[in-house]
Amino acid sequence: MTDIRGALKQGITELRNAHVPSFTLAAELLLLHVLGRDRTWIYSHPEAEIFPADADRFLKLIARRAAGEPTQHLTGKQEFWGLEFEVTPDVLIPRPETEHLIEVALDRLAVRELRAGRKQTLTGEALQIADIGTGSGCIAIVLAKELPGARIYATDISAAAIAVARRNAARHSVSERIHFLETGLLENLLNVKARYIVPPRSEASNSALREPPTTGHESPLLDLIVSNPPYIGRREAATLMREVRDHEPELALYGGEEGYELYADLITQSAVHLKPGGLLVLELGHNSLPAVQPLLEPPLWLNVTVTNDLAGIHRVIAAERL
Ligand SMILES: C[S@@+](CC[C@H](N)C(=O)[O-])C[C@H]1O[C@@H](n2cnc3c(N)ncnc32)[C@H](O)[C@@H]1O
C-alpha cells in the first residue's frame, strides 16, 4: 500500500468486512485525518504516495474503528451546526438531530420577540440562557454564536465533560459569555453568584466584571432553558450499537431504567428559574413524549409544541412558562 487509492481501498475493505456502518465515509475521514488533507485533495490526487509512517498510522486507526471505536474518537472531532467540536470519550458525540433543538429554540425566541413588538433581528441582547447537560458544549456554543448578545450558563454533572466544553468554547471564542457550572441539572444555579466578564460590545469596552441580574433569591432569571438530557433506558442498552454502548459515557446516555426519569426534575427546576414567558426547549428520546408531555401542562406551561426529526420521531418539545 503506497498510494492514496490503495490505502483507501484497503481501509474500506477492512471496515466493510468488520460490518462497520458507513464504512466508506469512515475510511475517508480517517485518511483525511492522518494526511491533514481535505476530501477534494485526496480524490484529485489518487496516485499520490503516502509516507510509510502515515500508512501505518492509518491502518492502526482502521483496526481500532473495525473493533468498534467511533470515528469521532479517533479523529477527535465532530461537526455540528457547521462548526467543528472537539470530542473525547468523556462527552456525547454531537448528533445531527440535536440541531432541531437549536432551530426550535431560535424560532420560539424570534416569535417571542415579535409578540413583544421588538425588532426581528434577534441578537439575544440581554437574554439569559441555560444549557443543562452541556457535554461537549455544542448547544451552548452554537447559541452563543447565533445570539452574540446573550449570556449563557452551561451545566453538567461531569467535570470531565465541562473541561471539554470549556476548550470548545475557547476554540470558538465564546468563553467570556458562557459560565460553566459542574452541578446536577440546575441545582447550583439557585445560588450562583457568578461574575461575568462583559464581552466587548460595539465600542471597545474594558471588560468590566458585572453581576448577572438575579431573582432576589440569587438565581438568574432565565429567558430560555435548553437541554438534551440523557434519555436512553438502561433496559434498551442491549439494542444500542456497540460504538454507542461501549464507547460513549454512560452519564450521557442513560436517564434511568426507562430513560425518561430525568425530565420531571428538569421541568420542575426549570419552572423555578424561568422568567414569566420564558421558554423551555427539550430534546426527546424516541419514546419520551408520553412521559414528558403531561409534565408541561397549564396552568404553569403554555404553547406546547412538538417537533419531529427527519426520521419522523417526536424529537423536540418546547413550552412557555406562564
Ligand atoms: C445526552 S448528553 C448531551 C450533551 C450535549 N448537550 C449534546 O447535545 O450533545 C447529556 C449530558 O448530560 C449530562 N448529565 C447527566 N446527568 C446529569 C445531571 N443530573 N445533571 C446535569 N448534567 C447531567 C451528561 O454528563 C451529558 O454530558
Short mmCIF file of C-alpha atoms and ligand atoms in Angstrom, two decimals:
data_model
loop_
_atom_site.label_atom_id
_atom_site.label_comp_id
_atom_site.label_asym_id
_atom_site.label_seq_id
_atom_site.Cartn_x
_atom_site.Cartn_y
_atom_site.Cartn_z
CA MET A 1 0.00 0.00 0.00
CA THR A 2 1.74 3.12 -1.14
CA ASP A 3 -0.73 5.49 -2.74
CA ILE A 4 -3.99 7.18 -1.71
CA ARG A 5 -6.21 4.96 -3.85
CA GLY A 6 -4.66 1.77 -2.49
CA ALA A 7 -4.80 2.93 1.11
CA LEU A 8 -8.41 3.96 0.86
CA LYS A 9 -9.38 0.73 -0.85
CA GLN A 10 -7.73 -1.35 1.86
CA GLY A 11 -9.31 0.72 4.63
CA ILE A 12 -12.78 0.44 3.08
CA THR A 13 -12.43 -3.32 2.61
CA GLU A 14 -11.38 -3.86 6.23
CA LEU A 15 -14.22 -1.76 7.61
CA ARG A 16 -16.78 -3.40 5.32
CA ASN A 17 -15.60 -6.84 6.44
CA ALA A 18 -15.99 -5.72 10.06
CA HIS A 19 -19.61 -4.61 9.34
CA VAL A 20 -18.87 -1.00 10.25
CA PRO A 21 -21.77 1.27 9.27
CA SER A 22 -20.93 3.94 6.65
CA PHE A 23 -17.61 2.17 6.10
CA THR A 24 -16.55 4.26 3.06
CA LEU A 25 -17.11 7.55 4.87
CA ALA A 26 -15.31 6.26 7.96
CA ALA A 27 -12.26 5.19 5.94
CA GLU A 28 -12.22 8.54 4.13
CA LEU A 29 -12.44 10.53 7.37
CA LEU A 30 -9.60 8.56 8.93
CA LEU A 31 -7.39 9.01 5.87
CA LEU A 32 -8.15 12.76 5.75
CA HIS A 33 -7.29 12.95 9.43
CA VAL A 34 -3.95 11.18 9.03
CA LEU A 35 -2.93 13.15 5.94
CA GLY A 36 -4.28 16.51 7.11
CA ARG A 37 -5.92 16.98 3.72
CA ASP A 38 -9.47 17.65 2.54
CA ARG A 39 -11.67 15.33 0.51
CA THR A 40 -11.19 17.24 -2.75
CA TRP A 41 -7.43 16.84 -2.46
CA ILE A 42 -7.44 13.10 -1.92
CA TYR A 43 -9.84 12.46 -4.82
CA SER A 44 -7.82 14.68 -7.16
CA HIS A 45 -4.52 13.02 -6.16
CA PRO A 46 -5.33 9.28 -6.10
CA GLU A 47 -1.82 8.36 -7.22
CA ALA A 48 -0.04 10.44 -4.55
CA GLU A 49 2.38 8.40 -2.49
CA ILE A 50 1.79 8.06 1.24
CA PHE A 51 4.69 8.01 3.68
CA PRO A 52 5.04 4.57 5.30
CA ALA A 53 4.56 6.15 8.76
CA ASP A 54 1.22 7.67 7.63
CA ALA A 55 0.12 4.41 6.05
CA ASP A 56 0.95 2.61 9.29
CA ARG A 57 -0.97 5.17 11.38
CA PHE A 58 -3.96 4.93 9.04
CA LEU A 59 -4.11 1.13 9.26
CA LYS A 60 -3.89 1.26 13.05
CA LEU A 61 -6.86 3.65 13.12
CA ILE A 62 -8.75 1.39 10.69
CA ALA A 63 -8.15 -1.54 13.05
CA ARG A 64 -9.48 0.46 16.03
CA ARG A 65 -12.54 1.54 14.02
CA ALA A 66 -13.11 -2.07 12.95
CA ALA A 67 -13.01 -3.03 16.66
CA GLY A 68 -15.84 -0.58 17.41
CA GLU A 69 -14.27 2.76 18.41
CA PRO A 70 -16.30 5.64 16.95
CA THR A 71 -14.61 7.52 14.10
CA GLN A 72 -15.01 10.76 16.08
CA HIS A 73 -12.97 9.35 18.97
CA LEU A 74 -10.19 8.54 16.52
CA THR A 75 -10.20 11.91 14.77
CA GLY A 76 -11.11 13.83 17.96
CA LYS A 77 -13.75 15.95 16.27
CA GLN A 78 -17.32 16.23 15.03
CA GLU A 79 -19.08 18.91 13.04
CA PHE A 80 -22.28 20.36 14.45
CA TRP A 81 -24.21 23.37 13.08
CA GLY A 82 -21.32 23.93 10.66
CA LEU A 83 -18.78 24.26 13.49
CA GLU A 84 -16.06 21.81 14.46
CA PHE A 85 -16.14 20.50 18.04
CA GLU A 86 -13.52 18.58 19.95
CA VAL A 87 -14.92 15.28 21.19
CA THR A 88 -13.39 12.79 23.60
CA PRO A 89 -14.79 9.66 25.27
CA ASP A 90 -15.92 11.98 28.13
CA VAL A 91 -18.69 13.60 26.06
CA LEU A 92 -21.55 12.57 23.87
CA ILE A 93 -20.69 12.93 20.18
CA PRO A 94 -22.98 15.76 18.97
CA ARG A 95 -25.81 14.32 16.88
CA PRO A 96 -27.48 15.93 13.84
CA GLU A 97 -30.95 15.61 15.41
CA THR A 98 -29.87 17.99 18.19
CA GLU A 99 -29.73 20.73 15.55
CA HIS A 100 -33.57 20.58 15.60
CA LEU A 101 -33.46 21.68 19.23
CA ILE A 102 -31.45 24.75 18.27
CA GLU A 103 -33.79 25.54 15.36
CA VAL A 104 -36.82 25.31 17.66
CA ALA A 105 -35.16 27.46 20.34
CA LEU A 106 -34.22 30.20 17.84
CA ASP A 107 -37.69 30.10 16.20
CA ARG A 108 -39.50 30.33 19.54
CA LEU A 109 -37.28 33.20 20.69
CA ALA A 110 -37.97 35.05 17.44
CA VAL A 111 -41.75 34.60 17.86
CA ARG A 112 -41.48 35.82 21.46
CA GLU A 113 -39.66 38.97 20.31
CA LEU A 114 -42.24 39.60 17.58
CA ARG A 115 -45.10 39.23 20.06
CA ALA A 116 -43.34 41.71 22.35
CA GLY A 117 -43.15 44.15 19.42
CA ARG A 118 -39.37 44.13 19.36
CA LYS A 119 -37.35 44.25 16.17
CA GLN A 120 -36.95 41.00 14.27
CA THR A 121 -33.15 40.86 14.12
CA LEU A 122 -32.51 38.64 17.09
CA THR A 123 -29.07 39.17 18.59
CA GLY A 124 -30.02 37.88 22.01
CA GLU A 125 -29.20 41.22 23.61
CA ALA A 126 -29.79 40.91 27.38
CA LEU A 127 -31.08 37.33 27.08
CA GLN A 128 -30.08 34.86 29.79
CA ILE A 129 -29.94 31.24 28.66
CA ALA A 130 -29.08 27.92 30.31
CA ASP A 131 -27.98 24.69 28.62
CA ILE A 132 -28.44 21.78 31.01
CA GLY A 133 -26.18 18.76 30.45
CA THR A 134 -23.89 20.61 28.10
CA GLY A 135 -21.49 17.73 27.30
CA SER A 136 -19.17 18.96 24.53
CA GLY A 137 -20.82 22.38 24.90
CA CYS A 138 -22.21 22.17 21.37
CA ILE A 139 -25.65 23.65 22.15
CA ALA A 140 -24.40 26.43 24.43
CA ILE A 141 -21.66 27.38 21.99
CA VAL A 142 -23.93 27.45 18.93
CA LEU A 143 -26.42 29.62 20.85
CA ALA A 144 -23.58 31.92 21.91
CA LYS A 145 -22.55 32.27 18.25
CA GLU A 146 -26.12 32.75 16.99
CA LEU A 147 -27.09 35.17 19.77
CA PRO A 148 -24.00 37.32 20.31
CA GLY A 149 -25.74 39.49 22.91
CA ALA A 150 -26.82 36.59 25.14
CA ARG A 151 -25.23 35.33 28.36
CA ILE A 152 -25.25 31.61 28.83
CA TYR A 153 -24.99 29.21 31.75
CA ALA A 154 -23.93 25.67 30.84
CA THR A 155 -24.16 22.91 33.43
CA ASP A 156 -23.03 19.31 33.55
CA ILE A 157 -22.70 16.78 36.31
CA SER A 158 -19.46 15.56 34.72
CA ALA A 159 -16.32 17.59 35.45
CA ALA A 160 -14.57 15.87 32.55
CA ALA A 161 -17.32 16.96 30.14
CA ILE A 162 -17.12 20.56 31.40
CA ALA A 163 -13.38 20.55 30.66
CA VAL A 164 -14.06 19.57 27.04
CA ALA A 165 -16.87 22.14 26.75
CA ARG A 166 -14.56 24.88 28.05
CA ARG A 167 -11.97 24.01 25.40
CA ASN A 168 -14.66 24.10 22.71
CA ALA A 169 -15.89 27.48 23.95
CA ALA A 170 -12.31 28.82 23.74
CA ARG A 171 -11.90 27.35 20.26
CA HIS A 172 -14.99 29.27 19.13
CA SER A 173 -14.12 32.46 21.03
CA VAL A 174 -17.21 32.49 23.26
CA SER A 175 -15.64 31.62 26.65
CA GLU A 176 -16.40 35.03 28.09
CA ARG A 177 -20.14 34.66 27.54
CA ILE A 178 -20.58 31.10 28.82
CA HIS A 179 -20.50 30.41 32.53
CA PHE A 180 -19.81 26.70 33.07
CA LEU A 181 -21.06 25.03 36.24
CA GLU A 182 -20.45 21.49 37.46
CA THR A 183 -23.79 20.60 39.02
CA GLY A 184 -26.79 18.29 38.82
CA LEU A 185 -29.36 19.81 36.45
CA LEU A 186 -29.98 23.45 37.54
CA GLU A 187 -29.18 22.90 41.20
CA ASN A 188 -26.25 25.27 41.74
CA LEU A 189 -27.87 27.95 39.60
CA LEU A 190 -30.07 28.68 42.59
CA ASN A 191 -27.22 30.25 44.49
CA VAL A 192 -24.90 31.16 41.71
CA LYS A 193 -23.04 34.37 42.28
CA ALA A 194 -21.23 34.21 39.00
CA ARG A 195 -19.20 37.18 37.92
CA TYR A 196 -19.29 37.85 34.26
CA ILE A 197 -16.73 39.42 32.04
CA VAL A 198 -18.84 41.60 29.79
CA PRO A 199 -17.79 40.89 26.19
CA PRO A 200 -16.68 43.81 24.05
CA ARG A 201 -19.72 45.46 22.50
CA SER A 202 -19.85 47.93 19.62
CA GLU A 203 -17.25 50.22 21.12
CA ALA A 204 -14.12 48.94 22.85
CA SER A 205 -15.16 48.10 26.38
CA ASN A 206 -12.74 47.49 29.20
CA SER A 207 -14.08 44.01 30.02
CA ALA A 208 -15.70 45.13 33.25
CA LEU A 209 -16.83 42.47 35.70
CA ARG A 210 -20.55 42.54 36.25
CA GLU A 211 -23.09 40.59 38.32
CA PRO A 212 -25.85 38.90 36.32
CA PRO A 213 -29.41 40.00 37.20
CA THR A 214 -30.93 37.92 39.96
CA THR A 215 -34.41 36.88 41.01
CA GLY A 216 -33.97 38.19 44.51
CA HIS A 217 -33.09 34.72 45.75
CA GLU A 218 -29.81 34.99 43.87
CA SER A 219 -30.91 32.83 40.99
CA PRO A 220 -30.59 34.08 37.45
CA LEU A 221 -33.84 34.86 35.72
CA LEU A 222 -33.65 32.88 32.55
CA ASP A 223 -35.30 33.63 29.22
CA LEU A 224 -34.53 30.23 27.74
CA ILE A 225 -33.56 26.81 29.08
CA VAL A 226 -32.43 24.17 26.60
CA SER A 227 -31.45 20.62 27.33
CA ASN A 228 -30.60 17.38 25.60
CA PRO A 229 -30.66 15.21 28.72
CA PRO A 230 -29.64 11.55 28.84
CA TYR A 231 -32.81 9.78 27.73
CA ILE A 232 -31.99 6.18 26.84
CA GLY A 233 -33.37 3.47 29.12
CA ARG A 234 -30.90 1.05 30.68
CA ARG A 235 -33.30 -1.68 29.62
CA GLU A 236 -32.59 -0.69 26.00
CA ALA A 237 -28.79 -0.95 26.41
CA ALA A 238 -28.57 -4.26 24.58
CA THR A 239 -30.19 -2.72 21.50
CA LEU A 240 -27.61 0.07 21.18
CA MET A 241 -24.84 -0.01 18.60
CA ARG A 242 -21.53 -1.11 20.17
CA GLU A 243 -20.00 2.25 19.18
CA VAL A 244 -22.52 3.93 21.47
CA ARG A 245 -22.92 1.38 24.28
CA ASP A 246 -19.23 0.56 24.70
CA HIS A 247 -17.65 3.96 23.98
CA GLU A 248 -19.90 6.90 24.86
CA PRO A 249 -20.24 7.96 28.52
CA GLU A 250 -22.97 6.20 30.48
CA LEU A 251 -23.82 9.52 32.15
CA ALA A 252 -24.62 10.98 28.74
CA LEU A 253 -26.70 8.02 27.57
CA TYR A 254 -28.91 6.68 30.33
CA GLY A 255 -31.66 8.64 32.06
CA GLY A 256 -32.64 5.65 34.23
CA GLU A 257 -34.18 2.23 33.75
CA GLU A 258 -36.85 3.60 31.38
CA GLY A 259 -34.90 6.59 30.04
CA TYR A 260 -37.25 9.49 30.73
CA GLU A 261 -36.62 9.70 34.51
CA LEU A 262 -34.65 13.00 34.49
CA TYR A 263 -37.34 15.06 32.75
CA ALA A 264 -39.56 15.52 35.81
CA ASP A 265 -36.81 17.16 37.91
CA LEU A 266 -35.55 19.10 34.92
CA ILE A 267 -39.01 20.56 34.27
CA THR A 268 -39.71 21.29 37.96
CA GLN A 269 -36.38 23.11 38.37
CA SER A 270 -36.84 24.96 35.06
CA ALA A 271 -40.16 26.35 36.26
CA VAL A 272 -38.30 27.98 39.18
CA HIS A 273 -35.62 29.56 37.03
CA LEU A 274 -37.55 30.80 34.00
CA LYS A 275 -38.92 34.31 33.75
CA PRO A 276 -42.65 34.61 33.07
CA GLY A 277 -42.87 34.00 29.31
CA GLY A 278 -39.52 32.16 29.41
CA LEU A 279 -39.03 29.18 27.12
CA LEU A 280 -38.11 25.58 27.83
CA VAL A 281 -36.86 23.51 24.87
CA LEU A 282 -36.04 19.84 25.44
CA GLU A 283 -34.75 17.08 23.21
CA LEU A 284 -36.76 13.86 23.48
CA GLY A 285 -35.84 10.19 23.19
CA HIS A 286 -37.78 8.11 20.70
CA ASN A 287 -40.31 7.06 23.36
CA SER A 288 -40.13 10.00 25.81
CA LEU A 289 -43.12 12.04 24.64
CA PRO A 290 -45.90 10.20 26.56
CA ALA A 291 -43.95 10.64 29.81
CA VAL A 292 -42.86 14.25 29.19
CA GLN A 293 -45.90 15.95 27.64
CA PRO A 294 -48.12 15.56 30.75
CA LEU A 295 -45.43 17.41 32.75
CA LEU A 296 -45.85 20.52 30.60
CA GLU A 297 -49.50 21.35 31.12
CA PRO A 298 -51.42 24.51 32.04
CA PRO A 299 -51.56 26.48 34.23
CA LEU A 300 -47.75 26.50 34.59
CA TRP A 301 -46.89 25.81 30.95
CA LEU A 302 -48.43 27.17 27.75
CA ASN A 303 -47.95 26.98 23.98
CA VAL A 304 -46.51 23.47 23.95
CA THR A 305 -45.17 22.37 20.56
CA VAL A 306 -43.66 19.08 19.47
CA THR A 307 -41.27 18.94 16.52
CA ASN A 308 -40.36 15.78 14.62
CA ASP A 309 -36.89 14.98 13.33
CA LEU A 310 -36.16 13.89 9.76
CA ALA A 311 -36.96 10.30 10.70
CA GLY A 312 -40.45 11.39 11.86
CA ILE A 313 -39.63 10.83 15.56
CA HIS A 314 -41.02 13.31 18.13
CA ARG A 315 -37.65 14.92 18.87
CA VAL A 316 -38.16 18.32 20.49
CA ILE A 317 -40.77 19.61 22.92
CA ALA A 318 -41.00 23.31 23.70
CA ALA A 319 -43.16 25.20 26.18
CA GLU A 320 -43.58 28.67 27.60
CA ARG A 321 -43.64 29.41 31.32
CA LEU A 322 -46.76 31.29 32.34
C1 LIG B 1 -27.21 13.41 26.00
S1 LIG B 1 -25.79 14.25 26.65
C2 LIG B 1 -25.95 15.82 25.82
C3 LIG B 1 -24.66 16.51 25.58
C4 LIG B 1 -24.78 17.76 24.70
N1 LIG B 1 -25.66 18.73 25.29
C5 LIG B 1 -25.29 17.39 23.32
O1 LIG B 1 -26.43 17.69 22.99
O2 LIG B 1 -24.54 16.77 22.55
C6 LIG B 1 -26.33 14.57 28.30
C7 LIG B 1 -25.32 15.30 29.18
O3 LIG B 1 -25.96 15.49 30.45
C8 LIG B 1 -25.03 15.24 31.48
N2 LIG B 1 -25.80 14.83 32.66
C9 LIG B 1 -26.26 13.62 33.00
N3 LIG B 1 -26.97 13.67 34.13
C10 LIG B 1 -26.96 14.96 34.53
C11 LIG B 1 -27.50 15.66 35.63
N4 LIG B 1 -28.23 15.03 36.56
N5 LIG B 1 -27.27 16.98 35.72
C12 LIG B 1 -26.54 17.64 34.79
N6 LIG B 1 -25.99 17.02 33.72
C13 LIG B 1 -26.20 15.70 33.59
C14 LIG B 1 -24.11 14.20 30.95
O4 LIG B 1 -22.86 14.22 31.61
C15 LIG B 1 -24.03 14.59 29.47
O5 LIG B 1 -22.94 15.43 29.23
#
